[in-house]
Amino acid sequence: MGILEVKGVNKRFGGLQALGDVNLSVQENSVHAIIGPNGAGKSTLLNCLVGKLIPDSGSVMFDGQSVLGRKPHEINQMGISRVFQTPEIFADLSVLENVLIPCFARRDGAFRMHAYETVANERELRDMALHMLEDVNMHDKRRMLAGSLSRGDKRRLEMAMCLVQSPRLLLLDEPTAGMARADTNNTIDLLKEIHAKHDITMCIIEHDMNVVFSLAQRITVLAQGTPLVEDVPDRIKGHPKVREAYLGEAQV
Amino acid sequence: MRGLERRDVMLLVIVAVMTLFAPIILNPFPANSAMAQFNAGYPDLMQRFVIFGIFAIGFNILFGLTGYLSFGHAAFLGVGSYSAVWMFKLLGFNIIPAILLSVVVAGLFSVVIGYISLRRSGIYFSILTLAFAQMSFALAYSVLGNPALINLTNGETGLQVYPSDPQVLHGASAPNVTNLFGLEMRQTCEVKLGGTASGLSGCDTHMLPGAFGETFWAFDFNAGYYVCAVLMLIVFYLSIRIFRSPFGMMLRAVKSNQQRLNYTGLNPRPYTLAAFVISGMYAGLAGGLMASMDPLAGAERMQWTASGEVVLMTILGGAGTLIGPVLGAGFIKYFENIFSKINDGVLHSWFAFMPEGLENLFVTLLHPFVGKGWHLTLGILFMLVVIFLPGGLVEGGQRIGRFAFRRRNRKGGEAEAEAARKQPAE
């Protein structure tokens, strides 16, 4: 049993079968990549995992519990954190506050009326957040407005916001989309580092298969809403079906 | 002080000193000089300064922190006023039960309106709150004021206290006006400084008679004003606490990125609802105080123009800053009451030193902007502030402060920058 078990998930938008009978099993503490050409249903699948979309049929179990029908914040409280394609951070807040908010969410749950306490007095959480910022080399930027950071730093900050919650599963939606080669390599190194240090289960959605080969332990190839193959990276590389899916796209 | 950083304590102390000495600060011109009409230190106006200050401080907790622009906050003000007058009618003229009930009823009312309106955000939220407020206005104006059915609001006459009302807690010796355990809200002690000796009555005092020749200053110390001022300081302190609390941080996060907040495991709905209810209770308190100063409640207090006014106050002063809303409230109320008093006669007396043709020209040019045209001046000022000082008067104060002190290396604190140095200009 994996920590995340997707069984027979279907999702239809009008006449388009976005996901057709998707099965997926992500093992604990592994890095699992889901790759596929444009329109393969990668993002739809991810949105079904985090509660943004509800599949028409099938089941999504996280650690033995169904996530279907739960709201995004409830799913996060179960231990699933998500990194977006373009970094989603609190741009009008300081870097430190950005990391403090997930700390509060983890300690106090989805809502707590702590209107008569003071952020400055939360020593424990502040230490936790500052420690996290040191981990991603952003300690000296803690007082800056998050919106004024460079794109690479925003990505780092978003990772820090997810990691400080010690999630059991980290979902990453095309973390290198639109990046230059050098930035892509940096991000891959950051992800490797995070995996090594935090011993965390990761599920990466990626368009560019070169990104995930050095990172993932298992790869699922998705095409037209259905999984084609699932295997270790080395065997995916030369797989005829995968070549067909990608080359077919390249010829269009 | 407990739970506050040094700069917040400084701000609170400055505001406290300014409000306590407001009767002196607002009357800087001798009472018998031509400038006396710019004096704002009379009880009625000072009460309005702090009451609308409370209203705007509360509005700012919702709008300034979460970015949800409510166009219906006057409804809570009106509900607060009606509740207070009902307490006067049923229990008696002591203002404590009136103020308590106005806060509670406005809070309950805002739970209902907030729960429904907060299902939408942005412009749809604004429209929903506007619709609710106008519905409340219509209810108060006609439906609930119908003597044949149920008469809660007394319709267009407005709710007021009649000698035939029960007033069950009204003691035989209690004053027949709004009071705080016997201290009448309208009680005013005048302190006269300089000038010629005068007949004194009651608590009036005369200081340094004759020291400045004929010139004299008159300061009014009004009980009602001080009751309102103390309450404003309390709720201002509470608003600082909210701004600095984890709850306040979450509200700013709601404004910044609700998507991220959702995926961080936080539910924005109860946070925004709590902010809505808190600001509704502030509005209720303001309404209750209005009725406590003058035991009357009319439906026009709930109209959308009244809701728009508090939006103007908050934006003009600086939304999302601590002191901005108070500044904005003072600014607008000052204009409304002082600028509107300048008529052509006053203008003529100002330009009397000029040749007559020039004098008439100036009076004609300025005429549309003063007196009844004060809205025009306010509109122009509002546009200038929004265009050149998007952060409101507080930003203006910050710029002046930065220019004056040449403090340039303040990059560090900018993320948490607040208007700690700005003083209230009530």
XYZ file of C-alpha atoms in Angstrom:
678
model
C 0.000 0.000 0.000
C 1.312 3.416 -0.941
C 0.676 6.553 1.067
C -1.415 7.862 -1.831
C -3.685 5.429 -3.671
C -5.636 6.623 -6.710
C -8.065 4.020 -8.055
C -10.193 4.194 -11.186
C -10.519 7.966 -11.239
C -12.624 9.414 -14.070
C -13.224 13.078 -14.808
C -15.204 14.401 -17.713
C -15.596 18.047 -18.813
C -18.557 18.087 -21.184
C -17.504 15.924 -24.122
C -13.888 15.706 -23.058
C -12.718 12.715 -21.059
C -9.980 14.483 -19.080
C -9.153 11.485 -16.911
C -10.039 7.909 -17.820
C -9.613 5.195 -15.246
C -6.447 6.520 -13.624
C -4.684 4.264 -11.124
C -1.700 5.485 -9.221
C 0.186 4.404 -6.146
C 2.786 6.619 -4.507
C 5.065 4.879 -2.018
C 6.010 6.541 1.225
C 9.297 8.494 1.196
C 9.696 8.113 -2.553
C 9.804 10.693 -5.313
C 7.133 9.856 -7.835
C 6.858 11.787 -11.087
C 3.832 12.044 -13.338
C 4.825 13.121 -16.800
C 2.991 13.487 -20.044
C 2.537 15.754 -23.037
C 0.287 18.814 -22.971
C -3.335 18.004 -22.325
C -2.577 14.597 -20.860
C -4.619 15.383 -17.750
C -1.744 15.953 -15.330
C -3.133 19.120 -13.800
C -6.654 17.701 -13.676
C -5.314 14.740 -11.736
C -3.475 17.011 -9.336
C -6.560 19.144 -8.807
C -8.489 16.001 -7.943
C -5.889 15.173 -5.285
C -6.067 18.554 -3.527
C -9.827 19.025 -3.507
C -10.079 21.654 -6.212
C -11.926 19.211 -8.475
C -14.091 16.264 -7.522
C -13.716 13.223 -9.803
C -16.851 11.735 -11.392
C -15.931 8.299 -10.112
C -13.092 6.442 -8.464
C -11.344 6.867 -5.152
C -8.402 8.860 -3.842
C -7.072 7.542 -0.550
C -4.380 9.298 1.438
C -2.952 7.251 4.268
C -6.066 5.117 4.362
C -8.514 8.052 4.338
C -10.517 9.317 1.401
C -9.798 12.892 0.349
C -12.814 13.113 -1.943
C -15.358 15.751 -0.987
C -12.985 17.506 1.381
C -12.066 21.154 0.944
C -8.497 22.173 0.046
C -7.749 23.407 3.565
C -9.003 20.145 5.069
C -6.821 18.127 2.722
C -3.846 20.253 3.667
C -4.574 19.580 7.327
C -4.396 15.850 6.513
C -0.767 16.385 5.518
C -0.743 17.213 1.805
C 1.016 20.410 0.757
C 1.063 21.822 -2.725
C 3.557 23.895 -4.706
C 2.058 25.773 -7.627
C 3.246 26.224 -11.180
C 3.791 29.919 -10.552
C 4.751 30.464 -6.918
C 1.724 31.334 -4.780
C 2.894 33.328 -1.797
C 1.537 36.155 0.353
C 3.093 38.962 -1.662
C 2.052 41.776 0.699
C 3.484 40.104 3.783
C 7.080 39.814 4.916
C 9.056 36.670 4.135
C 9.027 35.684 7.791
C 5.248 36.111 8.031
C 4.861 33.945 4.941
C 6.564 31.085 6.758
C 4.848 31.833 10.082
C 1.364 31.414 8.651
C 1.783 27.712 7.791
C 3.312 27.212 11.253
C 0.147 28.640 12.817
C -1.992 26.533 10.499
C -0.210 23.373 11.614
C -0.440 24.200 15.314
C -3.891 25.797 15.534
C -5.826 24.128 12.728
C -8.022 25.708 10.064
C -9.327 28.510 12.283
C -8.546 29.944 15.660
C -9.677 33.265 17.056
C -6.299 34.375 18.384
C -7.068 38.077 18.142
C -5.740 39.052 21.555
C -2.349 37.383 21.267
C 0.729 38.851 19.660
C 2.691 37.379 16.766
C 5.905 38.684 18.287
C 5.357 36.588 21.427
C 5.107 33.253 19.614
C 8.740 32.342 20.280
C 8.440 28.688 19.390
C 6.807 29.234 16.025
C 9.150 32.098 15.184
C 12.162 29.925 15.889
C 10.660 27.212 13.740
C 10.060 29.647 10.868
C 13.499 31.250 11.165
C 15.114 27.829 11.211
C 13.242 26.925 8.041
C 14.387 30.145 6.373
C 17.988 29.309 7.289
C 17.496 25.923 5.671
C 16.589 27.518 2.347
C 19.226 30.269 2.686
C 16.704 33.071 3.008
C 17.325 34.073 6.584
C 18.799 37.459 5.649
C 15.744 38.263 3.532
C 13.208 37.588 6.289
C 12.127 41.222 6.628
C 11.639 41.808 2.906
C 8.219 41.928 1.303
C 7.662 38.539 -0.272
C 6.349 40.172 -3.446
C 9.682 41.913 -4.013
C 11.674 38.662 -4.153
C 13.166 37.290 -7.360
C 11.290 34.445 -8.990
C 13.788 31.865 -7.801
C 13.486 33.137 -4.240
C 9.704 33.082 -4.454
C 9.930 29.419 -5.416
C 12.263 28.765 -2.483
C 9.920 30.612 -0.161
C 6.929 28.624 -1.350
C 8.845 25.398 -0.750
C 9.789 26.628 2.705
C 6.129 27.413 3.425
C 5.174 23.870 2.485
C 8.085 22.161 4.213
C 7.702 23.989 7.518
C 4.399 22.149 7.910
C 6.293 18.825 7.673
C 3.769 17.495 5.177
C 3.541 13.767 4.596
C 3.113 14.339 0.883
C 4.397 17.275 -1.150
C 2.720 17.816 -4.517
C 4.615 19.889 -7.054
C 2.915 21.232 -10.174
C 5.546 21.781 -12.897
C 8.023 23.384 -10.521
C 10.370 24.312 -13.374
C 7.811 25.566 -15.904
C 9.014 28.627 -17.765
C 12.445 28.563 -16.153
C 15.804 28.991 -17.836
C 18.103 25.953 -17.921
C 20.227 27.211 -15.014
C 17.177 27.914 -12.842
C 15.763 24.506 -13.696
C 18.963 22.828 -12.524
C 18.930 24.883 -9.341
C 15.364 23.856 -8.628
C 16.167 20.197 -9.221
C 19.117 20.468 -6.837
C 16.863 22.154 -4.269
C 14.306 19.367 -4.563
C 16.993 16.681 -4.201
C 18.350 18.447 -1.169
C 14.893 18.711 0.358
C 14.173 15.052 -0.271
C 17.473 14.013 1.274
C 17.107 16.274 4.292
C 13.421 15.957 5.111
C 12.799 12.404 4.011
C 9.535 13.469 2.459
C 7.221 11.859 -0.076
C 7.046 13.917 -3.249
C 4.797 13.716 -6.244
C 5.953 15.855 -9.153
C 3.832 16.754 -12.149
C 6.097 17.613 -15.039
C 5.881 18.259 -18.738
C 9.602 18.067 -19.426
C 10.703 14.497 -18.780
C 14.394 15.376 -18.598
C 13.694 17.290 -15.388
C 12.516 14.268 -13.453
C 14.893 11.531 -14.638
C 17.570 12.365 -12.114
C 15.016 13.039 -9.387
C 12.252 10.470 -9.425
C 12.396 6.886 -8.266
C 9.257 5.993 -10.183
C 7.620 7.647 -13.147
C 4.061 7.396 -14.399
C 3.485 8.462 -17.975
C 0.066 9.932 -18.632
C -1.367 10.426 -22.119
C -4.884 11.481 -23.035
C -6.102 11.021 -19.515
C -4.890 7.471 -18.975
C -1.625 6.132 -17.542
C 0.478 4.504 -20.256
C 3.252 2.992 -18.161
C 4.615 3.155 -14.674
C 8.229 2.166 -14.093
C 11.686 3.234 -12.925
C 13.226 6.134 -14.882
C 15.753 4.035 -16.807
C 13.117 1.819 -18.346
C 10.789 4.751 -19.094
C 13.420 6.488 -21.193
C 13.492 3.939 -23.992
C 9.934 2.737 -23.712
C 8.291 2.647 -27.150
C 4.881 3.777 -25.918
C 6.410 6.810 -24.212
C 8.385 7.715 -27.299
C 5.205 7.478 -29.293
C 3.271 9.722 -26.944
C 5.942 12.387 -26.919
C 7.026 12.077 -30.559
C 3.431 12.041 -31.647
C 3.062 15.354 -29.935
C 6.290 16.668 -31.437
C 5.142 15.927 -34.993
C 1.946 17.939 -34.672
C 2.766 48.113 27.899
C 1.426 44.585 27.923
C 1.364 43.025 24.488
C 2.409 46.105 22.554
C 5.670 47.039 20.914
C 7.319 50.310 21.774
C 6.226 52.197 18.678
C 2.608 51.100 19.194
C 2.722 52.293 22.781
C 4.089 55.590 21.509
C 1.253 55.870 19.011
C -1.333 55.033 21.641
C 0.120 57.581 24.065
C 0.167 60.283 21.389
C -3.442 59.553 20.444
C -4.460 59.498 24.118
C -2.822 62.847 24.807
C -4.318 64.382 21.682
C -7.831 63.195 22.485
C -7.664 64.224 26.134
C -6.431 67.705 25.230
C -8.582 67.967 22.103
C -10.807 70.717 23.566
C -7.673 72.899 23.796
C -5.906 71.712 20.623
C -9.003 72.174 18.480
C -9.603 75.728 19.706
C -6.312 77.400 18.845
C -7.844 80.710 17.773
C -9.105 83.323 20.239
C -12.869 83.146 20.560
C -13.353 86.790 19.608
C -11.045 86.789 16.580
C -11.980 86.409 12.910
C -10.337 82.999 12.856
C -12.664 81.668 15.543
C -14.836 80.022 12.918
C -12.022 77.556 12.268
C -12.172 76.421 15.869
C -13.522 72.880 16.004
C -13.491 72.460 19.744
C -17.180 72.602 20.445
C -18.750 69.544 22.122
C -21.037 68.479 19.292
C -18.269 68.343 16.700
C -15.702 66.790 19.029
C -18.158 64.025 19.850
C -18.638 63.401 16.165
C -14.872 63.256 15.617
C -14.395 60.406 18.058
C -17.640 58.583 17.245
C -16.839 58.509 13.545
C -13.275 57.667 14.518
C -14.614 54.524 16.223
C -16.757 53.746 13.186
C -13.776 54.082 10.838
C -11.385 52.127 13.088
C -13.832 49.240 12.978
C -14.406 49.522 9.254
C -10.650 49.436 8.769
C -10.392 46.071 10.536
C -12.512 44.616 7.756
C -11.491 46.690 4.753
C -7.926 47.559 5.665
C -6.922 44.047 6.704
C -8.989 41.667 4.564
C -9.655 43.959 1.595
C -13.400 43.151 1.675
C -15.060 46.462 0.832
C -18.379 46.627 2.649
C -20.814 49.225 1.399
C -23.346 48.567 4.108
C -21.707 49.351 7.401
C -24.084 52.198 8.117
C -26.753 49.542 8.704
C -24.889 48.418 11.831
C -24.526 52.002 12.950
C -28.263 52.516 12.563
C -29.110 49.277 14.330
C -26.840 50.341 17.184
C -28.615 53.689 17.445
C -32.088 52.139 17.473
C -31.037 49.625 20.128
C -29.656 52.366 22.314
C -32.787 54.499 22.067
C -34.907 51.452 22.922
C -32.843 51.006 26.064
C -33.499 54.640 26.946
C -37.205 54.109 26.377
C -37.468 50.868 28.306
C -34.868 51.124 31.056
C -33.891 54.727 31.507
C -31.375 57.324 30.517
C -28.238 55.593 31.779
C -26.021 55.014 28.726
C -24.321 51.779 29.899
C -27.138 49.341 28.991
C -27.748 51.303 25.799
C -24.148 50.981 24.643
C -23.953 47.308 25.608
C -27.141 46.433 23.740
C -26.145 48.413 20.659
C -22.872 46.471 20.403
C -24.578 43.113 20.938
C -27.423 43.739 18.483
C -25.090 45.123 15.805
C -22.896 42.054 16.331
C -25.808 39.642 15.838
C -27.009 41.606 12.837
C -23.560 41.485 11.262
C -23.306 37.720 11.812
C -26.382 37.269 9.603
C -25.403 39.785 6.905
C -21.763 38.710 6.955
C -22.570 35.018 6.744
C -24.523 35.564 3.551
C -22.457 38.334 1.959
C -19.100 36.629 2.543
C -20.061 33.796 0.212
C -18.894 36.159 -2.515
C -15.843 38.371 -2.732
C -14.816 41.507 -4.594
C -17.503 43.621 -6.195
C -20.222 41.027 -5.528
C -19.551 41.213 -1.819
C -19.784 45.006 -1.948
C -23.078 44.840 -3.814
C -24.515 42.284 -1.401
C -23.663 44.420 1.621
C -25.060 47.484 -0.136
C -28.286 45.622 -0.873
C -28.613 44.476 2.737
C -28.002 47.979 4.046
C -30.583 49.490 1.718
C -33.044 46.788 2.718
C -32.411 47.639 6.367
C -32.932 51.294 5.557
C -36.231 50.560 3.818
C -37.338 48.361 6.702
C -36.493 51.007 9.244
C -38.002 53.809 7.217
C -41.341 52.271 6.406
C -42.073 48.658 7.303
C -40.883 48.573 10.907
C -42.074 52.112 11.511
C -45.704 51.330 10.838
C -47.724 52.152 13.987
C -50.499 49.768 12.900
C -48.259 46.707 12.857
C -45.045 46.626 14.774
C -43.399 49.927 15.496
C -39.713 49.430 16.139
C -38.309 52.495 14.441
C -41.077 55.101 14.390
C -40.579 55.547 10.644
C -39.552 58.882 9.240
C -40.090 60.753 12.512
C -37.278 58.784 14.063
C -37.204 56.922 17.326
C -37.156 59.098 20.413
C -37.938 58.969 24.087
C -41.378 60.127 25.257
C -42.441 60.922 28.840
C -44.952 58.058 28.580
C -42.190 55.471 28.028
C -41.770 52.910 30.841
C -38.116 53.627 31.780
C -38.345 51.031 34.557
C -34.866 51.694 35.987
C -35.268 55.440 35.965
C -34.790 56.645 39.544
C -36.730 59.563 40.958
C -33.631 61.757 41.256
C -31.981 60.659 37.977
C -31.567 63.403 35.369
C -34.017 63.404 32.501
C -31.273 63.397 29.878
C -28.744 60.745 28.857
C -26.279 60.250 31.663
C -23.621 57.970 33.060
C -24.745 57.213 36.620
C -25.926 60.782 37.003
C -23.201 62.506 34.991
C -25.129 64.257 32.243
C -23.685 63.797 28.766
C -24.478 67.366 27.821
C -22.714 68.815 30.839
C -19.998 71.185 29.700
C -17.494 73.188 31.688
C -16.099 76.216 29.956
C -12.629 77.429 30.745
C -12.033 80.995 29.684
C -8.455 82.115 29.247
C -7.679 85.831 29.180
C -10.208 88.460 28.215
C -12.285 90.512 30.565
C -13.942 89.247 33.696
C -17.262 87.587 33.176
C -20.085 86.237 35.234
C -19.374 82.582 35.862
C -21.910 79.890 36.364
C -21.698 76.225 37.380
C -18.332 74.653 36.744
C -17.062 77.404 34.449
C -13.721 78.884 35.382
C -11.798 81.925 34.280
C -8.021 81.791 34.023
C -5.639 84.761 33.747
C -8.318 87.423 33.273
C -6.950 90.439 31.466
C -3.586 88.843 30.631
C -4.109 89.201 26.880
C -6.201 92.365 26.835
C -9.560 91.848 25.213
C -8.439 88.639 23.497
C -9.648 85.419 25.084
C -9.806 81.740 24.410
C -12.715 79.517 25.417
C -12.339 75.778 25.889
C -15.311 73.477 26.338
C -14.813 70.357 28.421
C -17.820 68.185 27.737
C -18.702 65.027 29.656
C -20.150 63.264 26.623
C -17.030 63.918 24.620
C -14.826 62.383 27.290
C -17.024 59.293 27.552
C -16.714 58.835 23.779
C -12.995 59.599 23.850
C -12.249 57.017 26.544
C -14.222 54.406 24.621
C -12.374 55.326 21.440
C -9.035 54.872 23.182
C -10.138 51.455 24.423
C -11.281 50.272 21.007
C -8.212 51.823 19.401
C -6.052 49.777 21.774
C -8.055 46.675 20.835
C -7.570 47.420 17.152
C -3.790 47.665 17.656
C -3.924 44.302 19.409
C -5.871 42.824 16.489
C -3.441 44.278 13.959
C -0.476 42.715 15.767
C -2.153 39.384 16.513
C -1.906 36.127 14.554
C -5.561 36.710 13.707
C -4.665 40.068 12.131
C -1.843 38.419 10.200
C -4.299 35.853 8.819
C -6.625 38.668 7.756
C -3.799 40.308 5.830
C -3.068 36.916 4.291
C -6.709 36.717 3.156
C -6.245 40.017 1.341
C -2.931 38.970 -0.138
C -3.648 35.479 -1.492
C -6.723 33.479 -0.589
C -5.701 30.569 -2.796
C -2.460 30.117 -0.902
C -4.291 30.425 2.395
C -6.617 27.597 1.387
C -3.724 25.354 0.418
C -1.937 26.208 3.662
C -4.682 24.532 5.627
C -6.546 27.651 6.727
C -10.208 28.342 6.161
C -10.639 31.997 5.103
C -14.412 32.031 5.723
C -14.459 32.144 9.547
C -11.589 34.619 9.565
C -13.408 37.048 7.283
C -16.674 36.526 9.158
C -14.978 37.265 12.487
C -13.473 40.442 11.018
C -16.879 41.416 9.628
C -18.593 40.905 12.977
C -15.898 42.778 14.891
C -16.195 45.749 12.546
C -19.981 45.522 12.764
C -19.726 45.726 16.555
C -17.483 48.788 16.273
C -20.138 50.377 14.054
C -22.814 49.404 16.587
C -20.803 51.031 19.356
C -20.520 54.196 17.272
C -24.270 54.157 16.677
C -24.972 53.580 20.357
C -22.735 56.492 21.296
C -24.454 58.744 18.772
C -27.776 57.981 20.401
C -26.211 58.420 23.841
C -25.117 61.931 22.971
C -28.492 62.793 21.483
C -31.260 60.246 22.171
C -32.661 60.126 18.677
C -32.362 57.529 15.927
C -33.439 58.071 12.359
C -33.413 55.775 9.362
C -31.209 58.150 7.360
C -28.324 57.000 9.528
C -28.489 53.680 7.640
C -28.558 55.095 4.152
C -25.887 54.173 1.640
C -24.397 57.655 1.707
C -23.514 57.049 5.346
C -21.843 53.779 4.357
C -19.962 55.561 1.614
C -18.751 58.171 4.059
C -16.902 55.661 6.213
C -15.294 54.207 3.083
C -14.079 57.700 2.184
C -12.790 58.283 5.708
C -10.794 55.064 5.720
C -9.288 55.525 2.270
C -8.579 59.208 2.816
C -6.774 58.519 6.077
C -5.009 55.390 4.876
C -6.651 51.967 4.699
C -4.795 49.253 6.548
C -2.941 51.681 8.810
C -3.702 52.047 12.481
C -4.279 55.762 12.786
C -5.405 56.498 9.215
C -9.142 55.944 9.727
C -9.203 58.275 12.740
C -7.411 60.941 10.715
C -9.798 60.469 7.802
C -12.830 60.700 10.067
C -11.530 63.880 11.671
C -10.655 65.377 8.299
C -14.054 64.755 6.738
C -16.039 65.830 9.772
C -13.950 68.988 10.049
C -14.679 69.843 6.437
C -18.346 69.043 6.789
C -18.779 71.300 9.785
C -16.221 74.067 9.356
C -15.793 74.537 5.642
C -19.525 74.521 5.130
C -19.856 77.519 7.446
C -17.794 79.816 5.238
C -20.304 81.881 3.296
C -19.904 84.863 0.970
C -19.983 87.303 3.879
C -16.991 85.601 5.426
C -15.159 85.561 2.101
C -15.793 89.275 1.662
C -14.356 90.010 5.067
C -11.213 88.014 4.198
C -10.561 89.867 0.959
C -11.697 93.248 2.229
C -8.116 94.586 2.021
C -8.194 94.259 -1.801
C -9.624 96.724 -4.316
C -13.305 95.996 -4.733
C -13.102 94.479 -8.249
C -10.402 92.042 -7.184
C -12.270 91.268 -3.977
C -15.411 90.337 -5.899
C -13.396 88.248 -8.342
C -11.819 86.193 -5.530
C -15.132 85.760 -3.774
C -16.747 84.582 -7.012
C -13.902 82.172 -7.678
C -13.941 80.676 -4.197
C -17.695 80.692 -3.785
C -18.343 77.236 -5.327
C -15.785 75.592 -3.034
C -17.012 76.765 0.351
C -20.306 76.932 2.159
C -22.720 74.550 0.514
C -19.995 73.639 -1.979
C -17.746 72.023 0.609
C -18.374 68.654 -1.022
C -16.575 69.966 -4.098
C -13.448 70.813 -2.123
C -13.606 67.477 -0.334
C -13.976 65.692 -3.672
C -10.953 67.445 -5.119
C -8.885 66.701 -2.024
C -10.004 63.088 -2.123
C -8.934 62.771 -5.743
C -5.569 64.371 -5.012
C -4.988 62.028 -2.098
C -5.959 58.903 -4.016
C -3.817 59.872 -7.025
C -0.729 61.224 -5.289
C -0.898 59.554 -1.889
C -2.439 56.112 -2.379
C -1.578 55.358 1.239
C -3.770 58.247 2.378
C -2.942 61.005 4.822
C -0.726 58.584 6.728
C 1.496 58.195 3.683
C 1.630 61.971 3.399
C 2.736 62.147 7.025
C 5.334 59.452 6.439
C 6.745 61.304 3.435
C 6.968 64.537 5.371
C 8.590 62.678 8.245
C 11.121 61.016 5.952
C 11.873 64.328 4.304
C 12.291 66.087 7.619
C 14.461 63.498 9.338
C 16.287 62.215 6.265
C 15.944 58.738 7.616
C 16.757 56.799 4.537
C 18.113 53.452 5.601
C 14.835 52.102 6.807
C 14.528 49.346 4.215
C 14.408 46.726 6.905
C 11.161 47.539 8.601
C 9.289 48.386 5.460
C 7.436 45.095 5.242
C 5.869 45.709 8.604
C 5.805 49.459 8.098
C 3.045 51.195 9.920
C 2.188 54.770 10.480
C 3.697 54.900 13.891
C 4.948 58.439 13.665
C 1.851 60.113 12.384
C -0.159 62.155 14.791
C -3.902 62.503 14.748
C -5.083 65.793 13.355
C -8.523 65.779 14.849
